[in-house]
Backbone as a chain_set.jsonl record, in Angstrom:
{"seq": "YEFNIRHIAGVVEGMLMAKGEEVSDPLAMVKLWLHESERVYGDRLVDESDFKRFRGIALEQQRRHFKEFSPTLAFAEPLVFCHFAQGVGNGSYSKVASFASLSKQLEGALEEYNDLFPVMELVLFEDAMRHVCRISRIIESPGGHALLVGVGGSGKQSLTRLAAFVSGLSVSQLALTATYGVTELKRDLQVMYRRAGLKGDGLVFLLADQQIADER", "coords": {"N": [[-12.437, -8.292, -19.951], [-13.013, -9.352, -16.316], [-15.264, -8.66, -14.198], [-16.152, -8.568, -11.121], [-17.865, -8.647, -7.689], [-16.136, -8.792, -5.933], [-14.393, -6.365, -7.168], [-16.162, -4.657, -6.622], [-16.497, -4.118, -3.575], [-13.865, -3.235, -3.614], [-14.018, -0.603, -4.608], [-15.546, 0.562, -2.753], [-14.018, 0.138, -0.771], [-11.916, 1.728, -1.309], [-13.393, 4.357, -0.916], [-13.444, 4.492, 2.161], [-11.055, 5.074, 2.534], [-10.943, 7.672, 2.775], [-11.758, 10.403, 5.279], [-14.129, 11.693, 7.607], [-13.91, 14.241, 7.64], [-13.359, 14.898, 5.437], [-15.139, 14.746, 3.218], [-17.132, 16.039, 3.643], [-19.744, 16.947, 2.457], [-22.534, 16.238, 0.357], [-21.336, 16.476, -2.328], [-18.922, 16.358, -2.426], [-18.721, 14.034, -1.759], [-20.043, 12.147, -4.028], [-18.154, 12.826, -5.534], [-15.679, 11.607, -4.526], [-16.986, 8.912, -5.047], [-17.265, 8.535, -7.695], [-14.405, 8.989, -8.12], [-12.948, 6.575, -7.227], [-14.188, 4.322, -8.512], [-13.164, 5.197, -10.773], [-11.006, 4.384, -10.421], [-11.002, 1.935, -9.898], [-12.318, 0.3, -11.923], [-11.621, 1.789, -14.332], [-9.12, 1.961, -14.782], [-8.251, -0.326, -14.898], [-8.474, -1.165, -17.901], [-7.528, -0.886, -20.914], [-7.532, 0.137, -23.499], [-8.661, 2.683, -25.323], [-11.469, 3.28, -26.379], [-12.599, 1.476, -24.778], [-12.355, 2.905, -22.284], [-14.001, 5.225, -23.04], [-16.536, 4.107, -22.857], [-16.845, 3.438, -20.53], [-16.665, 5.898, -19.2], [-19.345, 6.782, -19.942], [-21.283, 5.085, -19.142], [-20.44, 5.574, -16.576], [-21.021, 8.207, -16.198], [-24.006, 8.524, -16.966], [-24.928, 6.549, -14.654], [-24.473, 8.565, -12.661], [-26.283, 10.689, -13.485], [-28.834, 9.45, -13.077], [-28.909, 8.781, -10.212], [-27.695, 11.141, -8.916], [-28.885, 13.223, -9.569], [-28.765, 15.403, -8.501], [-27.131, 17.472, -9.215], [-24.941, 18.709, -11.41], [-23.164, 17.003, -14.472], [-21.005, 18.527, -15.493], [-19.766, 19.578, -13.018], [-19.958, 17.663, -11.31], [-17.766, 15.514, -12.561], [-15.784, 17.668, -12.32], [-12.854, 18.829, -13.008], [-9.557, 18.495, -10.99], [-10.251, 15.198, -10.964], [-9.177, 13.963, -8.67], [-8.347, 12.216, -6.242], [-6.171, 11.693, -3.384], [-2.984, 10.861, -0.818], [-1.562, 13.102, -0.299], [-2.635, 15.209, -0.963], [-2.976, 17.3, 1.028], [-0.419, 18.203, 1.663], [2.786, 16.3, 2.056], [2.992, 13.81, 3.71], [0.918, 14.348, 5.688], [-0.925, 12.83, 4.971], [-3.988, 12.311, 5.227], [-6.804, 11.403, 2.98], [-7.548, 12.938, 0.674], [-9.287, 15.297, -1.83], [-7.675, 16.662, -4.731], [-6.943, 19.763, -4.633], [-5.887, 21.402, -7.032], [-3.894, 21.073, -10.415], [-1.723, 22.775, -10.083], [-1.248, 22.79, -7.539], [-0.912, 19.953, -6.761], [1.325, 19.769, -8.411], [3.248, 21.286, -7.139], [3.824, 20.067, -4.713], [4.631, 17.447, -5.654], [6.862, 17.856, -6.862], [8.35, 19.471, -4.625], [8.707, 16.865, -3.308], [9.9, 15.46, -4.958], [12.624, 16.414, -5.168], [13.697, 16.241, -2.335], [13.755, 14.003, -2.635], [16.057, 13.307, -4.109], [17.909, 14.517, -2.806], [18.602, 12.93, -1.528], [18.894, 10.442, -2.651], [19.823, 8.293, -5.514], [19.707, 10.793, -8.577], [16.929, 11.129, -9.647], [16.175, 11.862, -13.031], [12.805, 13.462, -13.686], [10.247, 14.376, -15.056], [7.474, 16.215, -14.437], [4.811, 16.417, -15.587], [1.338, 16.429, -16.297], [0.094, 13.764, -16.883], [1.62, 12.059, -15.611], [1.636, 12.972, -12.968], [-0.849, 12.278, -12.488], [-0.742, 9.237, -12.782], [1.247, 9.027, -10.176], [-0.406, 9.62, -8.214], [-1.987, 7.317, -8.522], [-0.463, 5.061, -7.951], [0.185, 5.811, -5.553], [-1.835, 5.826, -3.935], [-2.307, 2.945, -4.537], [-0.519, 1.363, -3.081], [-0.58, 2.731, -0.296], [-3.171, 0.826, 0.302], [-4.453, -1.748, 2.405], [-2.879, -4.753, 1.39], [-1.833, -4.091, -1.342], [-1.759, -3.985, -4.69], [-0.136, -3.664, -7.888], [0.083, -4.221, -11.776], [2.105, -2.923, -13.754], [2.171, -1.393, -16.66], [3.79, -0.498, -19.827], [5.547, 1.079, -22.018], [9.216, 0.644, -22.45], [11.363, 2.894, -20.315], [9.675, 4.488, -19.51], [8.907, 5.726, -17.017], [8.194, 4.123, -15.557], [8.961, 2.367, -13.094], [10.609, 4.903, -11.757], [8.512, 6.446, -11.105], [6.946, 4.791, -9.162], [8.993, 4.707, -7.858], [8.943, 7.434, -6.627], [6.12, 7.596, -5.684], [6.701, 5.656, -3.863], [8.389, 6.966, -1.779], [7.004, 9.431, -1.003], [4.705, 8.132, 0.468], [6.029, 7.704, 2.522], [7.917, 4.969, 2.572], [10.148, 2.426, 1.845], [11.678, 1.044, -0.943], [12.466, -1.901, -2.287], [14.355, -4.378, -4.516], [14.959, -6.904, -6.382], [18.741, -8.215, -6.984], [20.182, -9.513, -9.514], [21.841, -12.05, -10.356], [24.53, -14.161, -12.393], [24.115, -16.676, -11.528], [21.899, -16.415, -10.111], [18.921, -17.863, -8.707], [15.975, -20.105, -7.707], [16.385, -20.663, -5.069], [17.832, -18.127, -4.257], [15.986, -16.304, -4.954], [13.794, -16.937, -2.902], [15.431, -16.885, -0.472], [15.798, -14.285, -0.586], [13.127, -12.987, -0.296], [12.467, -13.723, 2.332], [14.257, -12.408, 3.91], [13.052, -9.696, 3.037], [10.572, -10.167, 4.145], [11.437, -10.154, 6.901], [11.772, -8.044, 7.521], [9.505, -6.965, 7.041], [7.377, -7.656, 8.361], [8.992, -8.642, 10.907], [10.629, -6.104, 11.559], [8.561, -4.18, 11.27], [9.297, -2.662, 9.039], [8.286, -0.347, 6.883], [7.639, -1.79, 3.577], [8.091, -1.384, -0.368], [7.698, -3.946, -2.309], [9.393, -4.1, -5.831], [9.193, -5.577, -8.612], [10.706, -5.63, -11.793], [10.324, -6.046, -15.29], [12.416, -7.381, -16.555], [13.504, -8.863, -14.974], [12.749, -11.379, -14.329], [13.87, -14.06, -14.779], [13.37, -16.639, -15.169], [10.418, -17.599, -16.614], [8.997, -19.942, -15.981]], "CA": [[-12.45, -8.196, -18.821], [-13.92, -9.938, -15.875], [-15.306, -7.874, -12.98], [-16.882, -9.264, -10.131], [-18.591, -8.491, -6.173], [-14.392, -8.003, -5.427], [-13.874, -4.99, -7.423], [-17.231, -3.316, -5.868], [-15.59, -3.991, -2.703], [-12.763, -2.419, -3.826], [-14.242, 1.093, -4.531], [-16.196, 0.94, -1.267], [-12.69, 0.169, 0.172], [-11.246, 2.859, -1.544], [-14.065, 5.337, -0.547], [-13.635, 4.362, 3.393], [-10.116, 5.345, 3.191], [-11.086, 9.212, 3.021], [-12.315, 10.434, 6.765], [-15.773, 12.193, 7.596], [-14.085, 15.559, 7.637], [-13.031, 15.454, 3.916], [-16.28, 14.477, 2.14], [-18.457, 16.423, 4.448], [-20.828, 17.723, 1.678], [-23.072, 15.193, -0.834], [-21.03, 16.832, -3.757], [-17.476, 15.609, -2.271], [-19.018, 11.941, -1.59], [-20.326, 11.736, -5.33], [-16.687, 12.765, -6.507], [-15.189, 10.184, -4.572], [-17.389, 7.547, -5.587], [-16.472, 8.6, -9.044], [-13.297, 8.884, -8.536], [-12.539, 5.433, -6.921], [-15.001, 3.817, -9.456], [-12.298, 4.708, -12.1], [-9.493, 3.325, -10.324], [-10.928, 0.266, -9.736], [-12.899, -0.115, -13.123], [-11.346, 2.761, -15.534], [-7.359, 1.771, -15.021], [-7.972, -2.084, -16.02], [-9.336, -0.827, -19.069], [-6.437, -1.207, -22.318], [-8.393, 0.591, -24.839], [-9.636, 3.927, -25.362], [-12.779, 3.042, -26.643], [-12.907, 1.016, -23.569], [-12.48, 3.651, -21.084], [-14.794, 6.098, -23.058], [-17.77, 3.275, -22.952], [-17.222, 3.432, -18.988], [-17.007, 7.202, -18.628], [-20.507, 7.031, -20.564], [-21.82, 4.545, -18.1], [-20.25, 6.407, -15.244], [-22.04, 9.554, -16.578], [-25.387, 7.633, -16.931], [-25.327, 6.225, -12.764], [-24.875, 9.988, -11.808], [-27.559, 11.251, -13.807], [-30.063, 8.499, -12.56], [-28.424, 8.766, -9.182], [-27.129, 11.715, -8.001], [-29.231, 14.046, -10.647], [-29.249, 17.095, -7.963], [-25.254, 17.765, -9.732], [-24.568, 18.673, -12.743], [-22.322, 16.002, -14.745], [-19.995, 19.57, -15.291], [-19.849, 19.923, -11.266], [-19.229, 16.176, -10.731], [-17.08, 15.281, -13.327], [-14.934, 18.808, -12.911], [-11.421, 18.301, -12.789], [-8.837, 17.782, -11.302], [-11.053, 14.651, -10.291], [-8.19, 13.573, -8.435], [-7.869, 11.924, -4.306], [-4.033, 11.276, -2.971], [-3.273, 11.392, 0.571], [-0.896, 13.886, -0.032], [-2.767, 16.457, -1.436], [-2.761, 18.578, 1.901], [0.709, 18.287, 2.4], [3.558, 15.344, 2.039], [3.314, 13.41, 5.253], [-0.166, 14.626, 5.772], [-1.777, 11.239, 5.056], [-5.212, 12.877, 4.498], [-6.914, 11.24, 1.552], [-8.894, 13.883, -0.13], [-9.31, 15.866, -3.206], [-6.564, 17.707, -4.914], [-7.681, 20.985, -5.302], [-5.198, 21.924, -8.932], [-2.708, 20.181, -10.865], [-0.72, 23.56, -9.992], [-0.7, 22.427, -6.19], [-0.352, 18.937, -6.653], [2.669, 19.875, -8.828], [4.146, 22.083, -5.673], [3.835, 18.772, -3.658], [5.128, 16.412, -5.88], [8.15, 18.917, -7.17], [9.066, 19.48, -3.594], [8.919, 15.764, -2.619], [11.541, 14.823, -5.84], [14.001, 17.437, -4.617], [14.114, 15.917, -1.503], [14.25, 12.996, -2.58], [17.0, 13.227, -5.278], [19.025, 14.803, -2.032], [18.604, 11.481, -0.392], [19.328, 8.88, -3.468], [20.019, 8.769, -6.67], [18.828, 11.422, -8.782], [15.948, 11.039, -11.077], [15.212, 13.036, -13.761], [11.29, 12.875, -14.015], [9.73, 15.697, -15.47], [6.465, 15.766, -13.814], [3.038, 16.622, -16.431], [-0.121, 15.989, -15.848], [-0.384, 12.354, -16.754], [2.643, 11.784, -14.429], [1.06, 13.535, -11.409], [-1.81, 11.275, -12.159], [0.109, 8.474, -12.136], [1.836, 9.078, -9.114], [-1.236, 9.04, -7.376], [-2.781, 5.847, -8.672], [0.382, 4.273, -7.654], [0.176, 5.803, -3.649], [-3.676, 4.839, -3.507], [-2.615, 1.251, -4.103], [0.192, 1.263, -1.904], [-1.476, 2.809, 1.24], [-4.393, 0.416, 0.369], [-4.194, -3.021, 2.637], [-2.336, -5.867, 0.735], [-2.146, -3.335, -2.489], [-0.285, -4.705, -5.506], [0.159, -3.415, -9.459], [1.037, -4.716, -12.81], [2.041, -1.477, -14.288], [1.936, -1.593, -18.422], [4.116, 0.89, -20.688], [6.725, 1.308, -23.068], [10.68, 0.374, -21.973], [11.68, 4.196, -20.429], [8.341, 5.272, -19.679], [9.162, 6.162, -15.882], [7.603, 3.292, -14.17], [9.916, 2.283, -11.871], [10.837, 6.139, -11.081], [7.087, 7.204, -10.668], [6.762, 4.036, -7.981], [10.276, 5.352, -6.495], [8.486, 8.586, -5.834], [5.261, 7.317, -4.536], [6.608, 4.94, -2.127], [9.035, 8.061, -1.005], [5.949, 10.2, -0.631], [4.156, 7.491, 1.593], [7.504, 7.209, 3.943], [8.209, 3.499, 2.488], [11.668, 1.644, 1.134], [11.683, 0.147, -1.977], [13.17, -3.044, -2.247], [14.34, -4.922, -5.414], [16.248, -8.116, -6.407], [20.077, -8.276, -7.463], [20.301, -10.643, -9.939], [23.443, -12.211, -10.809], [24.507, -14.991, -13.221], [23.505, -17.995, -10.884], [20.78, -16.27, -9.793], [17.635, -18.898, -8.813], [14.644, -20.282, -6.76], [16.674, -20.673, -3.761], [18.334, -16.873, -4.084], [14.79, -15.477, -4.611], [13.284, -17.425, -1.615], [16.154, -15.868, 0.268], [15.497, -12.226, -0.675], [11.625, -12.764, -0.099], [13.239, -13.76, 3.552], [14.746, -10.731, 4.198], [11.497, -8.359, 3.134], [9.103, -10.125, 5.467], [11.709, -10.238, 8.454], [11.851, -6.327, 7.62], [8.156, -6.043, 6.992], [6.934, -8.491, 9.743], [9.26, -8.277, 12.429], [10.733, -5.07, 11.9], [7.466, -3.606, 11.243], [9.206, -1.619, 8.03], [7.043, -0.327, 5.025], [8.116, -1.85, 2.12], [7.381, -1.958, -1.754], [8.724, -4.759, -3.676], [9.469, -3.602, -7.137], [9.817, -6.07, -9.739], [10.735, -5.36, -13.031], [10.52, -7.788, -16.072], [13.675, -7.97, -16.915], [14.214, -9.232, -13.366], [12.286, -12.387, -14.225], [14.72, -14.597, -15.573], [12.944, -18.066, -15.598], [9.336, -17.541, -16.394], [8.016, -21.433, -15.752]], "C": [[-13.331, -8.945, -17.906], [-14.152, -9.271, -14.408], [-16.484, -8.616, -12.009], [-17.088, -8.542, -8.629], [-16.726, -8.009, -5.402], [-14.429, -6.384, -5.651], [-15.263, -3.909, -6.737], [-17.057, -3.223, -4.797], [-14.317, -2.912, -2.652], [-13.268, -0.925, -3.904], [-15.092, 1.04, -3.307], [-15.098, 1.126, -0.165], [-11.742, 1.543, 0.052], [-12.338, 4.222, -0.732], [-14.0, 5.38, 1.201], [-11.766, 4.841, 3.428], [-10.18, 7.046, 3.271], [-12.169, 9.44, 4.124], [-13.296, 11.187, 6.356], [-15.578, 13.418, 6.796], [-13.84, 16.11, 5.907], [-14.238, 15.482, 2.775], [-17.395, 15.104, 3.247], [-19.932, 16.941, 3.587], [-21.732, 16.459, 0.607], [-22.185, 15.246, -2.283], [-19.308, 15.991, -3.858], [-17.69, 14.244, -2.557], [-19.175, 11.338, -3.525], [-19.052, 11.879, -5.866], [-15.613, 11.799, -6.37], [-15.473, 9.096, -4.986], [-16.958, 7.826, -7.289], [-15.157, 8.378, -9.548], [-12.596, 7.467, -8.272], [-13.209, 4.684, -7.677], [-13.927, 3.825, -10.496], [-11.281, 4.39, -11.62], [-9.616, 2.408, -10.181], [-11.612, -0.374, -11.316], [-11.714, 0.529, -14.292], [-9.677, 2.111, -15.863], [-6.987, 0.379, -15.266], [-8.139, -2.041, -17.127], [-7.905, -0.26, -20.453], [-6.945, -0.404, -23.632], [-9.065, 1.813, -24.502], [-11.389, 4.072, -25.417], [-13.443, 2.606, -25.549], [-13.545, 2.185, -22.326], [-13.635, 4.897, -21.731], [-16.097, 5.471, -22.792], [-18.048, 3.551, -21.245], [-17.66, 4.667, -18.759], [-18.958, 7.319, -18.685], [-21.469, 6.453, -19.287], [-21.683, 5.167, -16.577], [-21.305, 7.633, -15.135], [-23.837, 9.455, -16.286], [-25.764, 7.389, -15.653], [-25.368, 7.683, -12.398], [-25.629, 10.576, -12.215], [-28.884, 10.694, -13.211], [-29.712, 8.61, -11.106], [-28.162, 9.823, -8.207], [-27.417, 13.189, -9.246], [-29.034, 15.948, -10.07], [-28.045, 18.036, -8.753], [-25.516, 17.432, -11.05], [-23.312, 18.143, -12.77], [-21.376, 17.334, -14.754], [-19.322, 20.093, -13.797], [-18.913, 18.592, -10.997], [-18.356, 15.615, -11.532], [-15.695, 16.436, -13.236], [-13.529, 18.145, -12.332], [-10.575, 18.978, -12.386], [-10.076, 16.81, -10.633], [-10.162, 13.678, -9.646], [-8.133, 13.075, -6.621], [-6.489, 11.447, -3.858], [-4.211, 11.46, -1.007], [-1.958, 11.918, 0.783], [-1.194, 15.083, -0.618], [-3.531, 17.531, -0.561], [-1.002, 18.663, 2.305], [1.492, 16.79, 2.063], [3.539, 15.013, 3.138], [1.889, 13.632, 6.203], [-0.845, 13.387, 6.565], [-3.478, 11.172, 5.184], [-5.654, 12.659, 3.209], [-8.128, 12.049, 1.163], [-8.694, 14.298, -1.308], [-8.233, 16.855, -3.743], [-7.282, 19.198, -5.564], [-7.243, 21.552, -6.499], [-4.357, 21.18, -9.086], [-1.735, 21.184, -10.301], [-0.029, 23.157, -8.309], [-0.125, 20.972, -6.106], [1.183, 18.789, -7.333], [3.63, 20.452, -7.899], [4.496, 20.904, -5.308], [4.498, 18.059, -4.18], [7.128, 16.912, -6.128], [8.839, 18.711, -5.881], [9.695, 17.697, -2.813], [10.221, 15.067, -3.885], [13.108, 15.402, -5.855], [14.505, 16.923, -3.436], [14.832, 14.41, -1.879], [15.5, 12.524, -3.74], [18.097, 13.571, -4.342], [19.489, 13.612, -1.147], [19.195, 10.034, -1.379], [19.654, 9.447, -4.374], [19.105, 9.7, -7.267], [18.02, 10.88, -9.652], [15.268, 11.978, -11.716], [14.019, 13.402, -14.127], [10.63, 14.678, -14.084], [7.959, 15.453, -15.013], [4.622, 16.722, -14.56], [2.431, 16.047, -15.904], [-0.299, 14.235, -15.833], [0.353, 11.493, -15.618], [2.385, 11.892, -13.571], [0.17, 12.762, -11.283], [-1.584, 9.785, -11.826], [0.505, 7.978, -10.769], [1.345, 8.648, -8.023], [-2.349, 8.085, -7.223], [-1.913, 4.853, -7.897], [0.163, 4.266, -5.87], [-1.14, 5.212, -3.236], [-3.369, 3.129, -3.718], [-1.884, 0.646, -3.388], [0.12, 1.179, -0.55], [-2.567, 1.875, 1.24], [-4.036, -1.414, 0.855], [-3.823, -3.731, 1.368], [-2.699, -5.317, -0.765], [-1.306, -4.069, -3.502], [-0.825, -4.109, -7.264], [0.588, -4.164, -10.414], [0.849, -3.231, -13.434], [2.704, -1.641, -15.818], [2.456, -0.563, -19.008], [5.173, 0.228, -21.371], [7.656, 0.843, -21.92], [10.851, 2.362, -21.729], [11.134, 4.921, -20.243], [8.112, 6.045, -17.944], [8.551, 5.504, -14.942], [8.052, 3.06, -12.65], [10.133, 3.793, -11.251], [9.444, 6.186, -10.826], [6.733, 6.489, -9.817], [7.932, 4.499, -6.782], [9.449, 6.373, -5.555], [7.376, 8.239, -4.956], [5.469, 6.597, -3.374], [7.302, 5.907, -1.502], [7.798, 9.181, -0.382], [5.074, 9.916, 0.651], [5.077, 6.985, 2.767], [7.667, 5.586, 3.935], [9.46, 3.182, 1.632], [11.137, 0.956, -0.165], [12.959, -0.966, -2.243], [13.364, -4.043, -3.663], [15.42, -5.952, -5.421], [17.141, -8.03, -7.12], [20.239, -9.207, -7.935], [21.743, -10.749, -10.386], [22.928, -13.573, -11.478], [23.943, -16.378, -12.58], [22.169, -17.791, -9.979], [19.157, -17.167, -9.685], [16.44, -19.012, -8.02], [15.543, -20.064, -5.601], [17.097, -18.996, -3.517], [17.153, -15.952, -3.787], [13.935, -15.695, -3.252], [14.049, -17.091, -0.446], [16.064, -14.21, 0.8], [14.315, -12.082, -0.15], [11.56, -13.228, 1.606], [13.004, -12.808, 4.113], [13.556, -9.819, 4.458], [10.822, -9.096, 3.917], [9.96, -10.336, 6.825], [11.544, -8.535, 8.376], [10.309, -6.076, 8.008], [7.604, -6.577, 8.367], [7.222, -8.413, 10.962], [9.755, -7.19, 12.996], [9.963, -3.749, 12.178], [7.807, -2.222, 10.07], [8.539, -1.55, 7.029], [7.782, -0.841, 3.915], [7.514, -2.114, 0.754], [8.318, -2.575, -2.223], [8.439, -4.606, -4.946], [10.118, -4.662, -8.119], [9.583, -6.427, -10.982], [10.314, -7.013, -14.184], [11.43, -7.999, -16.547], [14.555, -8.624, -15.704], [13.387, -10.567, -13.534], [12.843, -13.145, -15.42], [14.345, -15.809, -15.984], [11.187, -17.821, -15.677], [8.68, -18.516, -15.963], [8.164, -21.183, -14.422]], "O": [[-14.408, -9.295, -18.389], [-13.279, -9.364, -13.545], [-17.544, -9.107, -12.399], [-16.217, -7.689, -8.453], [-16.397, -7.129, -4.607], [-14.472, -5.474, -4.824], [-15.215, -2.706, -6.48], [-17.397, -2.095, -4.439], [-14.006, -2.058, -1.822], [-12.771, -0.117, -3.12], [-15.157, 2.217, -2.952], [-15.097, 1.827, 0.847], [-11.108, 2.165, 0.904], [-11.766, 4.983, 0.05], [-14.547, 6.381, 1.662], [-11.283, 4.901, 4.559], [-9.3, 7.592, 3.936], [-13.267, 8.886, 4.062], [-13.521, 11.452, 5.175], [-16.263, 13.824, 5.857], [-14.042, 17.197, 5.366], [-14.223, 16.11, 1.716], [-18.422, 14.495, 3.547], [-20.985, 17.243, 4.148], [-20.883, 15.717, 0.113], [-22.249, 14.382, -3.157], [-18.738, 15.381, -4.763], [-17.084, 13.494, -3.323], [-18.572, 10.412, -4.068], [-18.74, 11.052, -6.723], [-14.896, 11.281, -7.225], [-14.636, 8.255, -5.313], [-16.235, 7.014, -7.867], [-14.736, 7.919, -10.611], [-11.69, 7.155, -9.045], [-12.515, 3.675, -7.552], [-13.658, 2.79, -11.106], [-10.414, 4.03, -12.416], [-8.654, 1.642, -10.229], [-11.305, -1.504, -11.696], [-11.044, -0.223, -14.999], [-9.214, 1.874, -16.979], [-5.913, -0.069, -15.668], [-7.93, -3.136, -17.651], [-7.62, 0.929, -20.595], [-6.456, -0.62, -24.742], [-9.874, 1.96, -23.586], [-12.203, 4.714, -24.754], [-14.547, 3.033, -25.209], [-14.628, 2.284, -21.75], [-14.175, 5.553, -20.841], [-16.951, 6.29, -22.453], [-19.152, 3.805, -20.763], [-18.761, 4.853, -18.241], [-19.683, 7.771, -17.798], [-22.211, 7.161, -18.607], [-22.538, 5.222, -15.693], [-22.127, 7.894, -14.257], [-24.592, 10.146, -15.602], [-26.835, 7.873, -15.29], [-26.373, 8.042, -11.783], [-26.048, 11.368, -11.371], [-29.844, 11.405, -12.916], [-30.81, 8.434, -10.578], [-28.298, 9.674, -6.993], [-26.541, 13.94, -9.675], [-29.09, 17.039, -10.638], [-28.165, 19.26, -8.816], [-26.016, 16.471, -11.634], [-22.443, 18.329, -11.918], [-20.733, 17.278, -13.706], [-18.446, 20.951, -13.695], [-17.739, 18.465, -10.652], [-17.941, 14.712, -10.805], [-14.693, 16.216, -13.917], [-13.3, 17.265, -11.502], [-10.387, 20.058, -12.947], [-10.867, 17.363, -9.869], [-10.306, 12.509, -10.006], [-7.78, 13.968, -5.852], [-5.996, 10.514, -4.493], [-5.08, 11.926, -0.27], [-1.221, 11.514, 1.682], [-0.343, 15.949, -0.828], [-4.352, 18.353, -0.968], [-0.594, 19.254, 3.305], [0.653, 15.948, 1.745], [4.063, 15.814, 3.913], [1.811, 13.126, 7.322], [-1.136, 13.05, 7.713], [-4.105, 10.114, 5.227], [-5.229, 13.348, 2.281], [-9.328, 11.826, 1.319], [-7.865, 13.677, -1.974], [-7.99, 17.861, -3.075], [-7.89, 19.482, -6.596], [-8.067, 22.216, -7.127], [-3.899, 20.527, -8.148], [-0.708, 20.62, -9.923], [1.147, 23.193, -7.947], [0.93, 20.739, -5.515], [2.033, 17.977, -6.965], [4.8, 20.071, -7.919], [5.651, 20.599, -5.604], [5.351, 17.639, -3.398], [8.172, 16.427, -5.691], [9.793, 17.935, -5.833], [10.675, 17.457, -2.107], [11.186, 14.356, -3.603], [14.194, 15.036, -6.305], [15.721, 17.04, -3.283], [15.911, 13.9, -1.576], [15.671, 11.349, -4.062], [19.218, 13.17, -4.657], [20.422, 13.459, -0.359], [19.717, 8.993, -0.979], [19.835, 10.661, -4.467], [17.938, 9.734, -6.877], [18.487, 10.091, -10.474], [14.301, 12.671, -11.399], [14.103, 13.831, -15.278], [10.645, 15.677, -13.365], [7.372, 14.432, -15.372], [3.727, 17.358, -14.003], [2.722, 15.182, -15.078], [-0.758, 13.601, -14.883], [-0.106, 10.574, -14.941], [2.735, 10.975, -12.828], [0.015, 12.298, -10.154], [-2.082, 9.2, -10.863], [0.227, 6.879, -10.288], [1.801, 7.895, -7.162], [-3.229, 7.961, -6.371], [-2.432, 3.931, -7.267], [0.031, 3.3, -5.118], [-1.386, 4.339, -2.403], [-4.037, 2.24, -3.188], [-2.193, -0.456, -2.936], [0.453, 0.278, 0.221], [-3.172, 1.965, 2.308], [-3.547, -2.226, 0.07], [-4.37, -3.391, 0.319], [-3.609, -5.841, -1.409], [-0.286, -4.683, -3.188], [-1.994, -4.273, -7.613], [1.528, -4.901, -10.116], [-0.188, -2.581, -13.566], [3.854, -2.07, -15.908], [1.807, 0.476, -18.892], [5.555, -0.938, -21.271], [7.265, 0.652, -20.769], [10.564, 3.122, -22.654], [11.461, 6.077, -20.513], [7.191, 6.841, -17.76], [8.316, 5.912, -13.804], [7.65, 3.423, -11.544], [9.769, 3.866, -10.077], [9.364, 5.638, -9.727], [5.935, 7.128, -9.131], [7.897, 4.609, -5.556], [9.271, 6.323, -4.338], [7.432, 8.439, -3.743], [4.881, 6.665, -2.295], [6.929, 5.935, -0.33], [7.903, 9.632, 0.759], [4.738, 10.706, 1.534], [4.879, 6.137, 3.637], [7.59, 4.931, 4.974], [9.632, 3.885, 0.636], [10.072, 0.338, -0.156], [14.159, -0.714, -2.354], [12.288, -4.575, -3.938], [16.452, -5.959, -4.751], [16.764, -7.724, -8.252], [20.498, -10.139, -7.175], [22.553, -9.869, -10.681], [21.812, -14.088, -11.413], [23.295, -17.114, -13.324], [21.558, -18.649, -9.342], [18.345, -17.047, -10.602], [15.888, -17.973, -7.658], [15.32, -18.965, -5.092], [16.631, -18.543, -2.472], [17.089, -15.127, -2.875], [13.47, -14.745, -2.621], [13.435, -16.989, 0.616], [16.169, -13.464, 1.773], [14.182, -11.074, 0.545], [10.467, -13.03, 2.136], [12.005, -12.352, 4.669], [13.146, -9.339, 5.514], [10.243, -8.338, 4.695], [9.334, -10.663, 7.834], [11.148, -7.932, 9.374], [9.887, -5.33, 8.891], [7.45, -5.84, 9.342], [6.471, -8.229, 11.92], [9.68, -6.917, 14.194], [10.269, -2.749, 12.827], [7.144, -1.187, 9.998], [8.194, -2.493, 6.317], [8.603, -0.1, 3.374], [6.584, -2.911, 0.625], [9.441, -2.174, -2.53], [7.313, -4.917, -5.336], [11.316, -4.656, -8.402], [8.709, -7.19, -11.396], [10.142, -8.22, -14.011], [11.428, -9.055, -17.179], [15.763, -8.811, -15.558], [13.339, -11.021, -12.391], [12.525, -13.029, -16.603], [14.811, -16.238, -17.039], [10.66, -17.891, -14.567], [7.608, -18.197, -15.449], [7.658, -21.938, -13.592]]}, "num_chains": 1, "name": "protein.A"}
């Protein structure tokens, strides 16, 4: 792993997405800091032992700098912040009260999505909801981008579509043909730039590994 000052700035940038009224007490600020640190550093780790080491470092720093709060209180679940914790469309970046309330929000959003677009058969268990919150945080950030890693059929595209829908964004994907090449890619990118830049449409460009016809 290679971490630098840019990642520290990412933690601060994430914290600045929350408004003052959402983190009006010191404990809420500590929870926000822990959450953003986990998003910036923890989500990049690929091994369970590395994540446990990260949690140990976070715990050590919390005890050192915020000793007035017990770790049980500071790390209490759900330690999740998102832009729809208080309702889809609310836009306030705040802490999720419970996984039950988060499930209610996302189930409602999924039902609405399925009424408008091809049906997605998603089971929103706890990890899936966490992933939607992670993706939502990224696409709500300026210049947000991510590489989603997982086995085929694990729901990466579906969760991205749901996160984009919750954020009020459209998803754009490439339509590959047998003759698709660099020229066609440039043309599709021009269309997306015109939609985003000239028309002001909110877009999420979703590129699956199967759509990379030539890796050169």
